Amino acid sequence: MRETSAHIPEWLGDWVGGGGSLLLMTDYDGTLTPIVNDPEDACLADEVRERLRALARTPGVRVAVISGRDLEDLRERVAVPELIYAGCHGLEISGPNLSFSHPDAEAQQDAVHAVSMALCMGAPFIEGMRVEPKRLGVAVHYRHVASAGRQELETVLARSLHRKGGQFKLIHGHKVIEVLPQVSWNKGLCALWIRDRMMIELPAPMIVFYMGDDWTDEYAFEILVGKAVTVRVGEGHEPSKADYRIRGVDEVERLLTNIASAVVERRAS
């Protein structure tokens, strides 16, 4: 895995300027915005929003944001109508002329809601525990839970899952445990679903570009090997299937700025 090459923006600009199309996909938390203590504080910088908007309004370019966040929360935070949004790790997808909700996940919505309510009732008894209900999942944040309370939190979680029925999987993220329906779906399959539809919508040969910082993005990096340019965000040295690595959100912003400038300029010329 290499450090991101400075030639990528110019290369993408030349590609789009020459009539090719571009699908740019990115994670949200830890990629477009820094990881923060309270997920509610993860606000998108205006400069990044403008770069995404400029790219999405360029003919032949589509932009998608794929996140573990609830679809509506994600759409409100980014607030660029032209974008494609994928929430709950791709279980829900929405965008211009695009709509998808995984049927197997929909079938478990009542069970997910029951688990969410049980966790909300248990949260007041564990200091620092925060429950984030979603339409097709629920996130349990424990960043502010003391070490002594972690075991109790896991007990509450296990009890809630056992009592409420349904088939679930747990995803461990940055100080968060996400409860999702047990379905064969992830960010990688979501990225392919979006790519396949964009290949129909966009007539020209297409380059796919994907950025993400989380281990769940590795599903996309792996499934897109040989099919996309992929970038892992973060300073860690853990193995990754991504083609390139950049150090953090500041470098993501610079990269997006350079890509947007090159693509918009070449397309207009």
Tab-separated table of C-alpha atoms in Angstrom:
chain	number	residue	atom	x	y	z
A	1	MET	CA	0.000	0.000	0.000
A	2	ARG	CA	1.466	3.329	-1.111
A	3	GLU	CA	1.145	6.886	0.096
A	4	THR	CA	-1.407	8.662	-2.092
A	5	SER	CA	0.249	9.868	-5.258
A	6	ALA	CA	0.059	13.544	-6.185
A	7	HIS	CA	-0.750	12.594	-9.769
A	8	ILE	CA	-4.211	11.163	-8.952
A	9	PRO	CA	-6.168	14.468	-9.209
A	10	GLU	CA	-4.553	15.340	-12.554
A	11	TRP	CA	-5.111	11.825	-13.826
A	12	LEU	CA	-8.811	11.912	-12.871
A	13	GLY	CA	-9.122	15.408	-14.342
A	14	ASP	CA	-7.641	14.274	-17.653
A	15	TRP	CA	-9.921	11.230	-17.643
A	16	VAL	CA	-13.124	13.227	-17.145
A	17	GLY	CA	-11.905	16.006	-19.444
A	18	GLY	CA	-11.383	13.420	-22.158
A	19	GLY	CA	-14.991	12.247	-21.906
A	20	GLY	CA	-14.670	9.510	-19.282
A	21	SER	CA	-16.954	9.252	-16.255
A	22	LEU	CA	-16.087	9.098	-12.550
A	23	LEU	CA	-17.824	7.531	-9.553
A	24	LEU	CA	-16.331	8.808	-6.289
A	25	MET	CA	-17.431	6.981	-3.134
A	26	THR	CA	-16.429	7.886	0.413
A	27	ASP	CA	-17.106	7.072	4.048
A	28	TYR	CA	-18.269	9.891	6.379
A	29	ASP	CA	-16.956	9.640	9.975
A	30	GLY	CA	-13.169	9.516	10.082
A	31	THR	CA	-12.893	10.300	6.379
A	32	LEU	CA	-14.873	13.448	5.587
A	33	THR	CA	-15.062	14.447	9.262
A	34	PRO	CA	-12.757	13.733	12.229
A	35	ILE	CA	-13.680	11.103	14.811
A	36	VAL	CA	-15.073	13.058	17.786
A	37	ASN	CA	-16.185	12.197	21.325
A	38	ASP	CA	-19.861	12.809	20.554
A	39	PRO	CA	-21.081	11.579	17.128
A	40	GLU	CA	-23.548	14.470	17.079
A	41	ASP	CA	-20.574	16.837	16.811
A	42	ALA	CA	-19.250	15.248	13.593
A	43	CYS	CA	-20.141	18.154	11.320
A	44	LEU	CA	-19.014	18.430	7.718
A	45	ALA	CA	-16.822	21.437	6.944
A	46	ASP	CA	-18.379	23.864	4.472
A	47	GLU	CA	-15.296	23.618	2.261
A	48	VAL	CA	-15.666	19.836	1.959
A	49	ARG	CA	-19.383	20.174	1.221
A	50	GLU	CA	-18.628	22.602	-1.596
A	51	ARG	CA	-16.060	20.224	-3.113
A	52	LEU	CA	-18.575	17.381	-3.063
A	53	ARG	CA	-21.235	19.623	-4.583
A	54	ALA	CA	-18.890	20.831	-7.333
A	55	LEU	CA	-17.992	17.265	-8.250
A	56	ALA	CA	-21.594	16.036	-8.183
A	57	ARG	CA	-22.683	18.859	-10.502
A	58	THR	CA	-19.991	18.051	-13.055
A	59	PRO	CA	-21.323	16.140	-16.097
A	60	GLY	CA	-20.165	12.543	-16.048
A	61	VAL	CA	-19.377	12.535	-12.311
A	62	ARG	CA	-21.349	10.882	-9.505
A	63	VAL	CA	-20.548	11.081	-5.778
A	64	ALA	CA	-21.740	8.645	-3.094
A	65	VAL	CA	-21.337	8.751	0.698
A	66	ILE	CA	-21.497	5.309	2.350
A	67	SER	CA	-21.775	5.263	6.145
A	68	GLY	CA	-22.901	3.323	9.169
A	69	ARG	CA	-25.088	6.292	10.099
A	70	ASP	CA	-28.827	6.271	9.621
A	71	LEU	CA	-29.739	7.321	6.081
A	72	GLU	CA	-31.700	10.425	7.080
A	73	ASP	CA	-29.016	11.540	9.539
A	74	LEU	CA	-26.358	11.169	6.848
A	75	ARG	CA	-28.380	13.070	4.262
A	76	GLU	CA	-29.055	15.940	6.665
A	77	ARG	CA	-25.395	16.224	7.684
A	78	VAL	CA	-23.984	16.297	4.160
A	79	ALA	CA	-26.896	18.287	2.701
A	80	VAL	CA	-26.004	18.030	-0.985
A	81	PRO	CA	-29.128	16.852	-2.872
A	82	GLU	CA	-27.176	15.712	-5.924
A	83	LEU	CA	-25.291	13.021	-3.977
A	84	ILE	CA	-26.048	9.331	-3.526
A	85	TYR	CA	-26.404	8.362	0.154
A	86	ALA	CA	-26.040	4.886	1.639
A	87	GLY	CA	-26.897	4.512	5.333
A	88	CYS	CA	-26.638	1.640	7.836
A	89	HIS	CA	-23.618	0.196	6.005
A	90	GLY	CA	-25.516	0.242	2.728
A	91	LEU	CA	-28.777	-1.351	3.878
A	92	GLU	CA	-30.529	1.794	2.612
A	93	ILE	CA	-29.531	3.745	-0.498
A	94	SER	CA	-31.059	6.926	-1.873
A	95	GLY	CA	-30.104	9.373	-4.591
A	96	PRO	CA	-31.241	10.943	-7.850
A	97	ASN	CA	-33.365	8.270	-9.574
A	98	LEU	CA	-32.036	5.729	-7.085
A	99	SER	CA	-33.710	3.969	-4.157
A	100	PHE	CA	-32.948	0.713	-2.331
A	101	SER	CA	-33.746	-0.875	1.010
A	102	HIS	CA	-32.521	-4.400	1.703
A	103	PRO	CA	-35.655	-6.594	1.885
A	104	ASP	CA	-34.209	-9.017	4.456
A	105	ALA	CA	-33.321	-6.088	6.715
A	106	GLU	CA	-36.791	-4.594	6.265
A	107	ALA	CA	-38.291	-7.909	7.381
A	108	GLN	CA	-36.487	-7.546	10.730
A	109	GLN	CA	-37.356	-3.898	11.347
A	110	ASP	CA	-39.772	-4.717	14.190
A	111	ALA	CA	-37.158	-6.861	15.949
A	112	VAL	CA	-34.558	-4.105	15.531
A	113	HIS	CA	-36.976	-1.583	17.035
A	114	ALA	CA	-37.626	-3.888	20.013
A	115	VAL	CA	-33.891	-4.231	20.677
A	116	SER	CA	-33.473	-0.478	20.371
A	117	MET	CA	-36.210	0.168	22.946
A	118	ALA	CA	-34.739	-2.400	25.358
A	119	LEU	CA	-31.306	-0.808	25.104
A	120	CYS	CA	-32.749	2.674	25.628
A	121	MET	CA	-34.421	1.441	28.812
A	122	GLY	CA	-31.132	-0.020	30.066
A	123	ALA	CA	-28.940	2.952	29.182
A	124	PRO	CA	-29.774	5.105	32.271
A	125	PHE	CA	-28.303	2.390	34.525
A	126	ILE	CA	-24.864	2.524	32.863
A	127	GLU	CA	-23.162	5.890	33.169
A	128	GLY	CA	-21.879	7.156	29.837
A	129	MET	CA	-23.784	4.673	27.668
A	130	ARG	CA	-25.556	6.277	24.719
A	131	VAL	CA	-28.022	4.530	22.425
A	132	GLU	CA	-28.555	5.768	18.869
A	133	PRO	CA	-31.682	4.210	17.303
A	134	LYS	CA	-31.720	3.834	13.524
A	135	ARG	CA	-34.430	2.657	11.152
A	136	LEU	CA	-32.633	-0.606	10.370
A	137	GLY	CA	-30.194	-0.848	13.254
A	138	VAL	CA	-29.060	0.588	16.566
A	139	ALA	CA	-25.686	1.895	17.736
A	140	VAL	CA	-24.452	1.621	21.327
A	141	HIS	CA	-21.791	4.242	22.065
A	142	TYR	CA	-19.489	3.557	25.014
A	143	ARG	CA	-16.741	6.149	24.635
A	144	HIS	CA	-17.736	7.676	27.989
A	145	VAL	CA	-18.366	4.387	29.822
A	146	ALA	CA	-15.759	3.598	32.490
A	147	SER	CA	-13.834	0.346	32.144
A	148	ALA	CA	-15.737	-1.104	35.096
A	149	GLY	CA	-19.027	-0.539	33.274
A	150	ARG	CA	-18.074	-2.225	29.988
A	151	GLN	CA	-18.972	-5.718	31.190
A	152	GLU	CA	-22.354	-4.520	32.406
A	153	LEU	CA	-22.955	-2.841	29.046
A	154	GLU	CA	-22.189	-6.066	27.203
A	155	THR	CA	-24.534	-7.937	29.540
A	156	VAL	CA	-27.373	-5.491	28.823
A	157	LEU	CA	-26.704	-5.811	25.099
A	158	ALA	CA	-26.646	-9.617	25.150
A	159	ARG	CA	-29.842	-9.750	27.233
A	160	SER	CA	-31.637	-7.367	24.866
A	161	LEU	CA	-30.687	-9.396	21.802
A	162	HIS	CA	-31.675	-12.693	23.427
A	163	ARG	CA	-35.099	-11.533	24.584
A	164	LYS	CA	-36.274	-9.715	21.469
A	165	GLY	CA	-35.814	-12.388	18.816
A	166	GLY	CA	-34.546	-11.779	15.310
A	167	GLN	CA	-31.167	-12.569	13.820
A	168	PHE	CA	-28.522	-9.901	14.400
A	169	LYS	CA	-24.853	-9.228	13.824
A	170	LEU	CA	-22.615	-6.938	15.855
A	171	ILE	CA	-20.175	-4.518	14.250
A	172	HIS	CA	-17.485	-3.052	16.503
A	173	GLY	CA	-16.311	0.424	15.493
A	174	HIS	CA	-14.660	3.440	17.126
A	175	LYS	CA	-15.985	3.041	20.713
A	176	VAL	CA	-19.327	1.872	19.339
A	177	ILE	CA	-21.125	-1.435	18.889
A	178	GLU	CA	-23.662	-1.520	16.082
A	179	VAL	CA	-26.538	-3.988	16.010
A	180	LEU	CA	-27.713	-4.797	12.481
A	181	PRO	CA	-29.971	-7.436	10.944
A	182	GLN	CA	-28.051	-10.585	10.024
A	183	VAL	CA	-28.104	-10.231	6.244
A	184	SER	CA	-25.497	-10.860	3.559
A	185	TRP	CA	-24.666	-7.218	2.921
A	186	ASN	CA	-21.840	-4.794	3.647
A	187	LYS	CA	-20.179	-1.644	2.315
A	188	GLY	CA	-18.445	-3.641	-0.404
A	189	LEU	CA	-21.634	-5.115	-1.837
A	190	CYS	CA	-23.258	-1.701	-1.501
A	191	ALA	CA	-20.410	-0.114	-3.486
A	192	LEU	CA	-20.823	-2.715	-6.246
A	193	TRP	CA	-24.591	-2.136	-6.312
A	194	ILE	CA	-24.048	1.594	-6.827
A	195	ARG	CA	-21.273	1.028	-9.363
A	196	ASP	CA	-23.398	-1.323	-11.473
A	197	ARG	CA	-26.222	1.187	-11.673
A	198	MET	CA	-23.907	4.059	-12.508
A	199	MET	CA	-22.395	1.981	-15.325
A	200	ILE	CA	-25.883	1.877	-16.848
A	201	GLU	CA	-26.615	5.559	-16.202
A	202	LEU	CA	-23.263	6.933	-17.392
A	203	PRO	CA	-22.521	5.976	-21.003
A	204	ALA	CA	-18.758	6.577	-20.980
A	205	PRO	CA	-16.120	4.214	-19.534
A	206	MET	CA	-16.007	4.822	-15.772
A	207	ILE	CA	-13.299	5.050	-13.119
A	208	VAL	CA	-14.367	4.168	-9.570
A	209	PHE	CA	-12.649	5.848	-6.597
A	210	TYR	CA	-13.319	4.840	-2.956
A	211	MET	CA	-12.055	6.299	0.354
A	212	GLY	CA	-12.646	5.075	3.910
A	213	ASP	CA	-11.006	4.842	7.327
A	214	ASP	CA	-12.817	1.987	9.073
A	215	TRP	CA	-12.337	-1.773	9.044
A	216	THR	CA	-15.827	-2.030	7.529
A	217	ASP	CA	-14.447	-0.183	4.496
A	218	GLU	CA	-12.121	-3.145	3.980
A	219	TYR	CA	-15.115	-4.997	2.535
A	220	ALA	CA	-15.143	-2.376	-0.222
A	221	PHE	CA	-11.372	-2.338	-0.651
A	222	GLU	CA	-11.340	-6.113	-1.072
A	223	ILE	CA	-14.277	-6.441	-3.441
A	224	LEU	CA	-13.029	-3.507	-5.557
A	225	VAL	CA	-9.514	-4.886	-6.099
A	226	GLY	CA	-8.807	-4.417	-9.801
A	227	LYS	CA	-12.097	-2.525	-10.227
A	228	ALA	CA	-11.351	0.799	-8.496
A	229	VAL	CA	-8.742	3.121	-7.033
A	230	THR	CA	-9.024	2.729	-3.248
A	231	VAL	CA	-7.635	4.830	-0.400
A	232	ARG	CA	-7.393	3.902	3.306
A	233	VAL	CA	-7.544	6.954	5.586
A	234	GLY	CA	-5.563	6.958	8.841
A	235	GLU	CA	-2.051	6.691	10.224
A	236	GLY	CA	-2.286	3.090	11.404
A	237	HIS	CA	-0.097	0.370	9.974
A	238	GLU	CA	-2.677	-2.409	9.957
A	239	PRO	CA	-2.866	-4.451	6.722
A	240	SER	CA	-5.291	-3.142	4.117
A	241	LYS	CA	-6.500	-4.133	0.675
A	242	ALA	CA	-6.536	-0.458	-0.351
A	243	ASP	CA	-4.201	0.759	-3.088
A	244	TYR	CA	-3.140	3.909	-1.236
A	245	ARG	CA	-3.081	5.391	2.254
A	246	ILE	CA	-3.419	8.983	3.441
A	247	ARG	CA	-2.892	10.150	7.013
A	248	GLY	CA	-6.179	11.779	7.949
A	249	VAL	CA	-9.127	14.061	7.321
A	250	ASP	CA	-6.960	17.098	6.505
A	251	GLU	CA	-5.321	15.170	3.684
A	252	VAL	CA	-8.731	13.973	2.491
A	253	GLU	CA	-9.848	17.597	2.241
A	254	ARG	CA	-6.747	18.532	0.244
A	255	LEU	CA	-7.205	15.544	-2.034
A	256	LEU	CA	-10.874	16.364	-2.653
A	257	THR	CA	-9.969	19.990	-3.346
A	258	ASN	CA	-7.377	18.952	-5.908
A	259	ILE	CA	-9.657	16.373	-7.525
A	260	ALA	CA	-12.550	18.836	-7.742
A	261	SER	CA	-10.343	21.561	-9.210
A	262	ALA	CA	-8.822	19.255	-11.817
A	263	VAL	CA	-12.075	17.531	-12.791
A	264	VAL	CA	-14.208	20.680	-13.030
A	265	GLU	CA	-11.512	22.587	-14.922
A	266	ARG	CA	-10.831	19.813	-17.450
A	267	ARG	CA	-14.519	19.114	-18.029
A	268	ALA	CA	-15.197	22.785	-18.720
A	269	SER	CA	-12.314	23.164	-21.179
